[in-house]
Coordinates of C-alpha atoms in Angstrom, one line a residue:
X201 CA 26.2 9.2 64.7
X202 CA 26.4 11.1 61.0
X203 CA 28.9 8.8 58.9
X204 CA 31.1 12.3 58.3
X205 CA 32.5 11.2 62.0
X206 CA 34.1 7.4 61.4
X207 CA 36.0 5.5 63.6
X208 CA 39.2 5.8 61.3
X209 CA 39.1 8.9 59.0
X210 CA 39.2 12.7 60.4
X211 CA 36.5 14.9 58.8
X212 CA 38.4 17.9 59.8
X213 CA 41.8 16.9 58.1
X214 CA 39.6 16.3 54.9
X215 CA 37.8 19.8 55.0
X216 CA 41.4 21.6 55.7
X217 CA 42.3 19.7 52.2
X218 CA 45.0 18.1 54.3
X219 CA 45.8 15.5 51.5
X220 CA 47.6 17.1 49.4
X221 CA 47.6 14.3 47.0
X222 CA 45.9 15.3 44.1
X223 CA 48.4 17.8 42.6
X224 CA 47.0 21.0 44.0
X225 CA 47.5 23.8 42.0
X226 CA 48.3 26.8 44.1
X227 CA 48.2 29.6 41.5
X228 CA 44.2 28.2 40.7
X229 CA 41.8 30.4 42.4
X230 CA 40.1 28.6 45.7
X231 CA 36.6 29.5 43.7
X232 CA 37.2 26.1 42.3
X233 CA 37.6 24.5 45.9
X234 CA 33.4 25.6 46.7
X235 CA 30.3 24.3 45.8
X236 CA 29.6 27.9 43.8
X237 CA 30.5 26.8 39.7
X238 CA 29.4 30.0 38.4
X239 CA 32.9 31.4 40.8
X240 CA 34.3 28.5 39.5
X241 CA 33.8 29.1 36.0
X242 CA 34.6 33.2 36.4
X243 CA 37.9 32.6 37.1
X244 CA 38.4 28.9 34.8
X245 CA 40.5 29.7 31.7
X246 CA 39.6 29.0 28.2
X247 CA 39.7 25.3 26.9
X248 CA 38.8 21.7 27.8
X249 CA 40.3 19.2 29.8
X250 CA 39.3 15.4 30.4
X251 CA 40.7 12.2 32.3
X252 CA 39.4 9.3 32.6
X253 CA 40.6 5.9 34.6
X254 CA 39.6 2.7 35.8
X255 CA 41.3 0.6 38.9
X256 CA 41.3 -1.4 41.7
X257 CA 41.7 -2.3 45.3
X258 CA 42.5 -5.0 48.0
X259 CA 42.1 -3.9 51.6
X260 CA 42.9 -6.4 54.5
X261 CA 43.6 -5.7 58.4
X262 CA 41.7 -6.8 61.8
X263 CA 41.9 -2.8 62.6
X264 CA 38.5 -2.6 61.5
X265 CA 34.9 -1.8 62.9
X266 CA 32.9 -5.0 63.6
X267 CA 30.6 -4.2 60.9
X268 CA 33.7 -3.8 58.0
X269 CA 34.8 -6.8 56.2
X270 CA 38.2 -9.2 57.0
X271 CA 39.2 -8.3 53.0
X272 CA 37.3 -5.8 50.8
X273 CA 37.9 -6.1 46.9
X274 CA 37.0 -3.2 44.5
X275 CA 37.2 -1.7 40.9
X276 CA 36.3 1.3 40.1
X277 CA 35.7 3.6 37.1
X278 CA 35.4 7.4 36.6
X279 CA 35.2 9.9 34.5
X280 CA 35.2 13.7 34.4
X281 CA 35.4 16.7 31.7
X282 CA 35.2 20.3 31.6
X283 CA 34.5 22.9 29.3
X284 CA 35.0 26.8 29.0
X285 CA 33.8 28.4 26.6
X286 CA 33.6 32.9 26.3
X287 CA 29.9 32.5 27.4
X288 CA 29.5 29.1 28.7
X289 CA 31.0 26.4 31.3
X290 CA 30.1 22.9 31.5
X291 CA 31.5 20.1 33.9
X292 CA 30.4 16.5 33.9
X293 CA 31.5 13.9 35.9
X294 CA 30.7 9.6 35.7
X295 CA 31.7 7.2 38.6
X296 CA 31.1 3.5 39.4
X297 CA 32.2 1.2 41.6
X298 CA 32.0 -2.6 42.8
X299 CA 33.3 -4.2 46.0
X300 CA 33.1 -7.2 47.3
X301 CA 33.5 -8.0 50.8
X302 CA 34.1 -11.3 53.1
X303 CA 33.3 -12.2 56.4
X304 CA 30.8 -9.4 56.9
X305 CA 28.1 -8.5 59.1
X306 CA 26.6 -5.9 61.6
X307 CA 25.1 -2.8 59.8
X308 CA 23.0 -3.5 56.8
X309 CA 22.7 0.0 55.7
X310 CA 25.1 0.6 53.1
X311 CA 26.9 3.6 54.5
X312 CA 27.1 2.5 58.6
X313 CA 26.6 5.5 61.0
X314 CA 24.8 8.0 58.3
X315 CA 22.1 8.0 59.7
X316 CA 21.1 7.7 64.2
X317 CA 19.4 4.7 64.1
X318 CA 20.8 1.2 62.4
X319 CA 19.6 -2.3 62.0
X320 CA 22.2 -4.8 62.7
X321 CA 22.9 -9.0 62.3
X322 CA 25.2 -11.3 63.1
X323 CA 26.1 -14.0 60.7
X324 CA 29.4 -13.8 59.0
X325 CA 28.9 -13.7 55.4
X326 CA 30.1 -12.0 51.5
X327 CA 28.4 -8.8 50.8
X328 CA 28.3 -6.9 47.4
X329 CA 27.9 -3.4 46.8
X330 CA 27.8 -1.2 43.7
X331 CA 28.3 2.5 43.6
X332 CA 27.2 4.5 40.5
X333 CA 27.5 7.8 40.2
X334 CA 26.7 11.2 37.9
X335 CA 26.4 14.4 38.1
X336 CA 27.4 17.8 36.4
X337 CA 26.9 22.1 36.1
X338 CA 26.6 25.0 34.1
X339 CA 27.3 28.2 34.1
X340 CA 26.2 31.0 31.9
X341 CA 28.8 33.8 31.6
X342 CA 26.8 36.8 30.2
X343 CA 30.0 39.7 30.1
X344 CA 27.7 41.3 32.7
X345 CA 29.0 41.3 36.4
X346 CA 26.5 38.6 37.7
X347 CA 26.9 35.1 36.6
X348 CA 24.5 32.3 36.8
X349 CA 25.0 28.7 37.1
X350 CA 23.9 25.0 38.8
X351 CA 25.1 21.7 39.3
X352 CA 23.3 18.8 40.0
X353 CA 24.1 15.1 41.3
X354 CA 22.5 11.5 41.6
X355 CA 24.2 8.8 43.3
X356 CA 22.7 5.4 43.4
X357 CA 24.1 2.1 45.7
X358 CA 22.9 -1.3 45.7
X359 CA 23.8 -3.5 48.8
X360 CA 23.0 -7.3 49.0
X361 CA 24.2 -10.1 51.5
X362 CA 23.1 -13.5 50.1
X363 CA 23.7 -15.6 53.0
X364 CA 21.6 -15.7 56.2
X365 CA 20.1 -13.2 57.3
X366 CA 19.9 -11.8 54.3
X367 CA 19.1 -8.4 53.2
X368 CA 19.4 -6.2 50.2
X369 CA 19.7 -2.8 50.6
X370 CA 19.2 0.2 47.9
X371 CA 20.2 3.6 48.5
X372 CA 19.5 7.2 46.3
X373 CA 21.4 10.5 47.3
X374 CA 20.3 13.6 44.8
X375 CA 21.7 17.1 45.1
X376 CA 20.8 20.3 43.6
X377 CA 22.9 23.9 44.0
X378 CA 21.8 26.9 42.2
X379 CA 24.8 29.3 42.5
X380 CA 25.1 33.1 41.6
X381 CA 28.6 35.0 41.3
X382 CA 28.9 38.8 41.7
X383 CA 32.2 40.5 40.6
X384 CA 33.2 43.8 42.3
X385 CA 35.9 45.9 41.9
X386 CA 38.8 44.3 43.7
X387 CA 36.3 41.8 45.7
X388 CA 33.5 38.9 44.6
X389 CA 30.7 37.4 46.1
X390 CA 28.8 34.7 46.0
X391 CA 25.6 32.6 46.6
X392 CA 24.3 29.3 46.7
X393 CA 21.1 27.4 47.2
X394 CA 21.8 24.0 48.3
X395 CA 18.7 20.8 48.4
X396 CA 19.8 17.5 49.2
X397 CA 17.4 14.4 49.5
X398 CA 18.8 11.1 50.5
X399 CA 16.7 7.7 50.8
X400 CA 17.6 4.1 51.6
X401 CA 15.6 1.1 52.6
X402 CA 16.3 -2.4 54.2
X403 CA 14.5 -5.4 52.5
X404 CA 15.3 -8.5 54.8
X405 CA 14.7 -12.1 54.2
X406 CA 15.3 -15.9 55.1
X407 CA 15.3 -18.3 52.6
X408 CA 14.5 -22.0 54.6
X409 CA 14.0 -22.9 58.5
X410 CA 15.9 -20.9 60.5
X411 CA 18.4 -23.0 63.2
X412 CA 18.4 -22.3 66.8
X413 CA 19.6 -19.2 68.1
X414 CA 19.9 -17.7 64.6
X415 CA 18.7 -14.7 62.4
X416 CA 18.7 -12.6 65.2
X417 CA 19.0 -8.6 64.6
X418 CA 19.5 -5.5 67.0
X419 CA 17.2 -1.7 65.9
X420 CA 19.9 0.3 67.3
X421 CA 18.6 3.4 68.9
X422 CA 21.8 5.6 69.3
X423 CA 24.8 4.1 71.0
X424 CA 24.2 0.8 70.5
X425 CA 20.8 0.7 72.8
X426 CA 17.8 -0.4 71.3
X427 CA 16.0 -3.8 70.9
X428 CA 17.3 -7.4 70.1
X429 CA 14.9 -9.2 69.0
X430 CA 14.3 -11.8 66.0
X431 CA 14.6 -10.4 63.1
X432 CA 11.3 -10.3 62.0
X433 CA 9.9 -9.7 64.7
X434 CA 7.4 -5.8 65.6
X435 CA 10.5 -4.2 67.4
X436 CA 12.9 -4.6 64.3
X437 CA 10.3 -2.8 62.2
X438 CA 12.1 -5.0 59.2
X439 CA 9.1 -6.9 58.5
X440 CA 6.0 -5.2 59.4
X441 CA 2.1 -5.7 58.8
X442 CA 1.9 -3.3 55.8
X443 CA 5.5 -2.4 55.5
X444 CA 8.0 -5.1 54.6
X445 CA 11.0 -3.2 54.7
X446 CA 12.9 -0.6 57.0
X447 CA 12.5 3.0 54.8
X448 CA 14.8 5.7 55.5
X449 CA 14.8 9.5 54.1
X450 CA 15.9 12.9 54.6
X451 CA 15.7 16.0 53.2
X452 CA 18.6 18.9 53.8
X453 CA 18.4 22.6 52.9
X454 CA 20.1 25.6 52.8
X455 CA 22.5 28.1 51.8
X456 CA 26.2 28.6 51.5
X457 CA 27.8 32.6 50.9
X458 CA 31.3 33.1 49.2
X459 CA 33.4 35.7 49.1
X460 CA 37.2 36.7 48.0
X461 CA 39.2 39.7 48.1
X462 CA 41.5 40.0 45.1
X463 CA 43.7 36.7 45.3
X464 CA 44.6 37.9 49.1
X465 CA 41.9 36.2 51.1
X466 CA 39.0 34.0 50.5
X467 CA 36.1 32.4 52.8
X468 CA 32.7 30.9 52.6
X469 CA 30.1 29.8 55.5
X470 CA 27.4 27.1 54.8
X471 CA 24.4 26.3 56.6
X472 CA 22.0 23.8 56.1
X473 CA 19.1 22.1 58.5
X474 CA 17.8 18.7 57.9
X475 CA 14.3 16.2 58.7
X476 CA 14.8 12.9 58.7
X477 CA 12.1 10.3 58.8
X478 CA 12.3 6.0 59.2
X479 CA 8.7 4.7 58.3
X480 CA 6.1 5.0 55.2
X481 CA 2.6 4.9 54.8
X482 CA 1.7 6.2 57.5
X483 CA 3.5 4.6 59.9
X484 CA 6.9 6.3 61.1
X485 CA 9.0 4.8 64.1
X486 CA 11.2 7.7 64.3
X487 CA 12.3 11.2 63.4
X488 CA 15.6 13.0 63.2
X489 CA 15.8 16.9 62.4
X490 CA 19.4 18.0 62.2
X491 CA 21.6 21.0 61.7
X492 CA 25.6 21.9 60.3
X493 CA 27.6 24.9 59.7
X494 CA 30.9 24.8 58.0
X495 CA 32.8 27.7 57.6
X496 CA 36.5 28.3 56.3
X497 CA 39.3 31.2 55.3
X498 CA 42.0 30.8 53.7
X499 CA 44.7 33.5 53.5
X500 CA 46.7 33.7 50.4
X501 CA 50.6 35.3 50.1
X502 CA 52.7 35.2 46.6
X503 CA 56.6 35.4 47.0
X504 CA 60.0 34.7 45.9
X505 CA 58.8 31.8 43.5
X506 CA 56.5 30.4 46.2
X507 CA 53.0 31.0 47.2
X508 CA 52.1 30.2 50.8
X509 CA 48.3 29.2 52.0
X510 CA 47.2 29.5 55.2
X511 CA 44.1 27.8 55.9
X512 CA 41.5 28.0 59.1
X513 CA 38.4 25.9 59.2
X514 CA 35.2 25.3 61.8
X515 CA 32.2 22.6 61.4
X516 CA 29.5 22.1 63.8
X517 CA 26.9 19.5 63.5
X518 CA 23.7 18.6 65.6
X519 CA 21.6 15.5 65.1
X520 CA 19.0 13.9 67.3
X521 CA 16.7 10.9 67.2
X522 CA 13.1 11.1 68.3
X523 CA 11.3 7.8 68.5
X524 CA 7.2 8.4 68.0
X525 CA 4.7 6.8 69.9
X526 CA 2.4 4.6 67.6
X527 CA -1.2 2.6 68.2
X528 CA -2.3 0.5 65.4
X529 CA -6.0 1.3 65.8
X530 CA -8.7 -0.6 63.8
X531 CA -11.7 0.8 62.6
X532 CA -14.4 -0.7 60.9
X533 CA -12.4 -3.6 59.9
X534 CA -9.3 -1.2 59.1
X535 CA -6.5 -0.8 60.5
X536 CA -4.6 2.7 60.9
X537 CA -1.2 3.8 62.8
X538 CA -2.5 6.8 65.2
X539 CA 0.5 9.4 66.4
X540 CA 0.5 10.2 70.2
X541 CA 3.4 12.0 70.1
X542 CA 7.4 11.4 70.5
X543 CA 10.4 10.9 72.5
X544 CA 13.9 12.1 72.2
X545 CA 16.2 8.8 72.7
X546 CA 19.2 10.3 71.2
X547 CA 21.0 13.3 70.6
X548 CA 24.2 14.0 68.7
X549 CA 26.5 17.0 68.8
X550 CA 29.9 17.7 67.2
X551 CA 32.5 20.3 66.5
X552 CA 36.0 20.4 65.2
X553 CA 38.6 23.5 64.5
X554 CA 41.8 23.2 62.8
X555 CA 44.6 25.6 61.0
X556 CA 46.3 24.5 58.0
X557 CA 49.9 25.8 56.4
X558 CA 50.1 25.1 52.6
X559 CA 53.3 25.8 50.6
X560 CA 53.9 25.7 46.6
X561 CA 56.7 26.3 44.8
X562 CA 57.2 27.7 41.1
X563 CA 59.5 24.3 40.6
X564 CA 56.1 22.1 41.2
X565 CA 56.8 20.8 44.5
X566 CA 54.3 21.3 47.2
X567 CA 54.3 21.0 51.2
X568 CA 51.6 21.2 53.8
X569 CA 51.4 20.7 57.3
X570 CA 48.1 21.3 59.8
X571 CA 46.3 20.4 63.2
X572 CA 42.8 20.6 64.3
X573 CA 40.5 19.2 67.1
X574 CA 37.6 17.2 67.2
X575 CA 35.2 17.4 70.0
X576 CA 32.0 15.1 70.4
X577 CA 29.2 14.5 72.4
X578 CA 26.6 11.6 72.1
X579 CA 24.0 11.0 74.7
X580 CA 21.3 8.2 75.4
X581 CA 17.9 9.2 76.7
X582 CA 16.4 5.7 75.6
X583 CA 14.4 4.4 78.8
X584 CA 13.9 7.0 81.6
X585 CA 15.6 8.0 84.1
X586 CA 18.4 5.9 83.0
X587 CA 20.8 8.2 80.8
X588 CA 24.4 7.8 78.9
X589 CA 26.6 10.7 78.3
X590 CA 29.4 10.2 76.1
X591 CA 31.9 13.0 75.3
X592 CA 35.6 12.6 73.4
X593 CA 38.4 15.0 72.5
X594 CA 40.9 14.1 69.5
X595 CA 43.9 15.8 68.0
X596 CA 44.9 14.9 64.6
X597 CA 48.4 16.4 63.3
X598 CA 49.1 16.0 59.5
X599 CA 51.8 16.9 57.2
X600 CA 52.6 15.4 53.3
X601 CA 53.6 16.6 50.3
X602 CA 53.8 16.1 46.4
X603 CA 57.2 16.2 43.7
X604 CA 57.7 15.6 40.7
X605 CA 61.0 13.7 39.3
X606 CA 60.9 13.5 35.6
X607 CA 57.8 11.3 34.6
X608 CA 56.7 10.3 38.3
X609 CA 54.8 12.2 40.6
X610 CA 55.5 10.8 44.4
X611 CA 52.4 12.3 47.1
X612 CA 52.4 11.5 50.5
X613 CA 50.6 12.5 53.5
X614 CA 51.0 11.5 56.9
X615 CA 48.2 11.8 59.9
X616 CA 48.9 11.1 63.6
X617 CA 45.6 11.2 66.1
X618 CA 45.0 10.7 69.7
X619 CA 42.7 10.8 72.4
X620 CA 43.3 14.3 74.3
X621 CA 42.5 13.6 78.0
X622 CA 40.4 11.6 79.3
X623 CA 36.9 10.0 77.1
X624 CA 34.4 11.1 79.5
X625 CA 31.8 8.2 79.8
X626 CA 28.5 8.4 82.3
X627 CA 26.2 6.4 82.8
X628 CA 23.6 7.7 85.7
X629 CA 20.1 7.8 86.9
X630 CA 18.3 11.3 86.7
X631 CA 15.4 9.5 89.4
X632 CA 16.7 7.5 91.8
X633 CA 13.1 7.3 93.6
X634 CA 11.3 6.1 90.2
X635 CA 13.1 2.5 91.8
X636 CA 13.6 1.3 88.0
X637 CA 16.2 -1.1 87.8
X638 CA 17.0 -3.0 84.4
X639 CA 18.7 -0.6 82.6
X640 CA 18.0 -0.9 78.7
X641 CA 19.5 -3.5 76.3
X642 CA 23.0 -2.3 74.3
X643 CA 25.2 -4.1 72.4
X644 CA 28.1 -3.6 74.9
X645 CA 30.3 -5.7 73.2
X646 CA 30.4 -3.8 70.1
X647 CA 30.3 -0.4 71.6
X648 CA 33.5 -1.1 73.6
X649 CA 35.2 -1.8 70.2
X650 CA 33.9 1.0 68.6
X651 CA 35.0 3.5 71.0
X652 CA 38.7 1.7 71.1
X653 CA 38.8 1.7 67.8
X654 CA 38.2 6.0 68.0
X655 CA 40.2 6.6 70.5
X656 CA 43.4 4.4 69.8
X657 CA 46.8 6.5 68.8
X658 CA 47.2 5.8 65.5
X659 CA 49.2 6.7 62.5
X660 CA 47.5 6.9 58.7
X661 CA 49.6 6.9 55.7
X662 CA 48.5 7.7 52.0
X663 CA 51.0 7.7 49.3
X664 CA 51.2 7.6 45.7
X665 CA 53.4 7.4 42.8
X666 CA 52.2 8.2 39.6
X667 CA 53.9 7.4 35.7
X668 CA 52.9 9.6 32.9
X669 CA 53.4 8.4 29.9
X670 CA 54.5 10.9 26.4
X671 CA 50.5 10.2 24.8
X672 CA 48.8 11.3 28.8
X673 CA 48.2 7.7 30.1
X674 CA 49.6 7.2 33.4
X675 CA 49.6 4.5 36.1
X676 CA 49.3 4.9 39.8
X677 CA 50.0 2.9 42.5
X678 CA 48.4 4.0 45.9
X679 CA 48.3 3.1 49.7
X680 CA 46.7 3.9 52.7
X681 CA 47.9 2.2 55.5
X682 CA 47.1 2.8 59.4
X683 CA 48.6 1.5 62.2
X684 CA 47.1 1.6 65.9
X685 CA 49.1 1.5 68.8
X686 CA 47.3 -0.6 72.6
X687 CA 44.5 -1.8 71.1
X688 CA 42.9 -4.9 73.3
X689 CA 39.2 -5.7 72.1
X690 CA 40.0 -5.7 68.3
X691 CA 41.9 -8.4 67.1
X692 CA 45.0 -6.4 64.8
X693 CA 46.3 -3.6 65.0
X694 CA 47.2 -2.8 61.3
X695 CA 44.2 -2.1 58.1
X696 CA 45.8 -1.5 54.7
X697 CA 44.2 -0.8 51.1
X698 CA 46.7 -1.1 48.0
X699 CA 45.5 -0.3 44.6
X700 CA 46.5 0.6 40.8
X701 CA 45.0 2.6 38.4
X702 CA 45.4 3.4 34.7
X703 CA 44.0 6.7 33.1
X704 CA 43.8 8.7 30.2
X705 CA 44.3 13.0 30.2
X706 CA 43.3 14.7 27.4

């Protein structure tokens, strides 16, 4: 399961922009909103602009995933700047991040559900993880009616657990987009070229004798099926002969096309395909090739001091897991992984579709409201002819706002999801005469709390009020709080994060 789809966040709210919160300014052209900066900087007015803040967070709540912490603590630090020149833009953008977390275990990867396979444990301990971030673009405005540009990213995480079973975890995301802009008469177009490699790997260790019944881990296949074993032990892959850690990479390409009408209607479609691999030198346990679209229009109408945006979005995104049949063969005293071929244990799809209404007024004040519908699929082909299908249908309603009184700026936004229907869940034999009867090992516990935790009602508030002071210093105080409603298997029904932060415009 791509981390895009978590338990308590809905992708398709975020790609509808259903937030609101950052001050959204409806007269800017939505050229800014896409990955194409040479559109960006075509329509980007002369001048600089800068902020930078730093910050911090406390989040607490038994609402959680097993693999989340009982209390998270963070600080963060960020930076961004742009410039426009006649002939030239440049953006930048600087980003860290430290959190520490208690009570934690599950998942060692640092981002849980990225990628279709995991590697889990289960002694409660601290972890700490640090986030750093940079990245920037350019774009070469040449008074002809093409313009140029690029941006590129790096974004590197450190993850480390120092009790038992511990594991330290580094992970590398890089991102290139060459962009091309094309202005028409009355209409623009764009392109994009869009590469995207992302890499983590799992080094695991135990430091002293290990206790009984301890340092036990779970290679989680897809659904929480796979293979408990210890957790250094062939069927982990965390700690094997020639490869002492658990590699992960993946490479995405493709394309995204832009293109606006006047200030009437804009829309863009992106496609990319991705090949995943877990494994090095030679020997790999399992592939994953992938593939998304994301498309959206937005339709834009000026009047009476307001300007009204009307928003339709679509994503689709396919993912499975192939696990490949390995021999270590040895040959004159040498031994070498042979490939006989692969299986498909898991596959992954996903699509959601929502319409959102935006409203901003010439007085500053800004509305929104929007639904859309996530529909997904997972099923388990692990051990023939036992399968698992797994499908689910949400709804996620939003509406929130921003005003300003004076010197404050108040934003709010307020999500309500829920299960549509029934959560279809089968679990079947495709052979009955085959006469195989142990069905494969899953973590049943933690599945059961996982799907709860999706399919709970639950509300999710984020607000904000921000103080600007005369010099362009201000300090915010934020909140995202969500509240579930019947939940059984997890232990609260409540998860809150409460921060402040203190930046600098100029």
């Amino acid at each position: 399961m791509n981390a895009r789809h978590s338990h308590f966040t809905s992708r398709a709210l975020a790609l509808l922009g259903a937030c609101l919160c950052a001050q959204a300014a409806f007269a800017q052209s939505h050229w800014a909103d896409g990955i194409n900066i040479a559109g960006e900087a075509v329509h980007q007015e002369l001048g600089h602009e800068a902020e930078a803040s730093v910050g911090g967070a406390f989040t607490s709540g038994n609402f959680r995933s097993p693999s989340m912490g009982k209390t998270i603590w963070s600080t963060q630090a960020e930076a961004a700047a742009s410039s426009a020149y006649e002939d030239l833009y440049l953006t930048g953008v600087f980003g860290f991040d430290l959190s520490y977390g208690t009570g934690m275990m599950g998942s060692m990867f640092s981002d849980p559900g990225f990628y279709p396979i995991d590697v889990l444990e289960f002694t409660p301990g601290d972890k700490v993880k640090q986030t750093y971030s940079i990245g920037g673009g350019f774009a070469w405005k040449n008074g002809s009616r093409w313009t140029p540009g690029a941006t590129a990213s790096f974004q590197g995480v450190n993850y480390a657990k120092r009790k038992d079973l511990r594991h330290t975890t580094y992970r590398q995301e890089f991102e290139i987009a060459p962009s091309v802009h094309y202005r028409g008469e009355g209409f623009e177009a764009g392109l994009t070229g869009i590469f995207r490699k992302d890499s983590e790997f799992i080094t695991a260790e135990q430091v002293g004798q290990a206790k009984a019944d301890s340092y036990m881990a779970f290679l989680d296949k897809g659904m929480r099926y796979g293979t408990m074993q210890v957790w250094d032990g062939s069927g982990i892959h965390l700690n094997e002969a020639g490869v002492n850690r658990l590699p992960v990479k993946q490479y995405t390409y493709g394309a995204a096309i832009q293109a606006s009408y006047g200030k009437l209607l804009y829309g863009d479609v992106q496609y990319t395909r991705s090949m995943g691999q877990v494994g090095e030198k030679g020997y790999t346990w399992f592939r994953f090739p992938g593939q998304a679209l994301e498309t959206k229009l937005t339709l834009t109408i000026p009047g009476n001091g307001m300007v009204h945006n009307i928003t339709a979005a679509y994503e689709w995104h396919s993912m499975e897991n192939n696990e490949v049949v390995t021999e270590k063969v040895t040959e004159g005293g040498v031994t070498t992984p042979r490939v006989y071929g692969s299986n498909t244990v898991y596959r992954h799809r996903d699509m959601s579709a929502g319409v959102q209404y935006a409203l901003g007024h010439k007085n500053g004040w800004r509305a929104m409201g929007g639904i859309s519908f996530d529909h997904a699929r997972d099923l388990s082909t692990l051990m023939y002819p036992y399968f698992d299908d797994d499908r689910s249908l949400h709804m996620n309603l939003s509406a929130g706002g921003a005003v300003a009184i004076g010197r404050f700026l108040i934003r709010a936004n307020l999500r309500f999801i829920q299960k549509i229907g029934e959560h279809s869940h089968v679990v079947d034999v495709a052979d009955e005469s085959l006469g195989v009867k142990e069905p494969p090992t899953r973590l049943q516990d933690w599945w059961d709390r996982e799907q709860e935790a999706q399919d709970a009602t639950r509300f999710v508030l984020n607000a904000a009020v921000r103080y600007t002071f005369p010099v362009g210093i201000y300090l915010e105080a934020n909140t995202l709080w969500i509240h579930a409603f019947k939940v059984v298997l997890i232990s609260g029904n409540d998860r809150q994060t409460s921060g402040l932060k203190l930046g600098y415009n100029f």
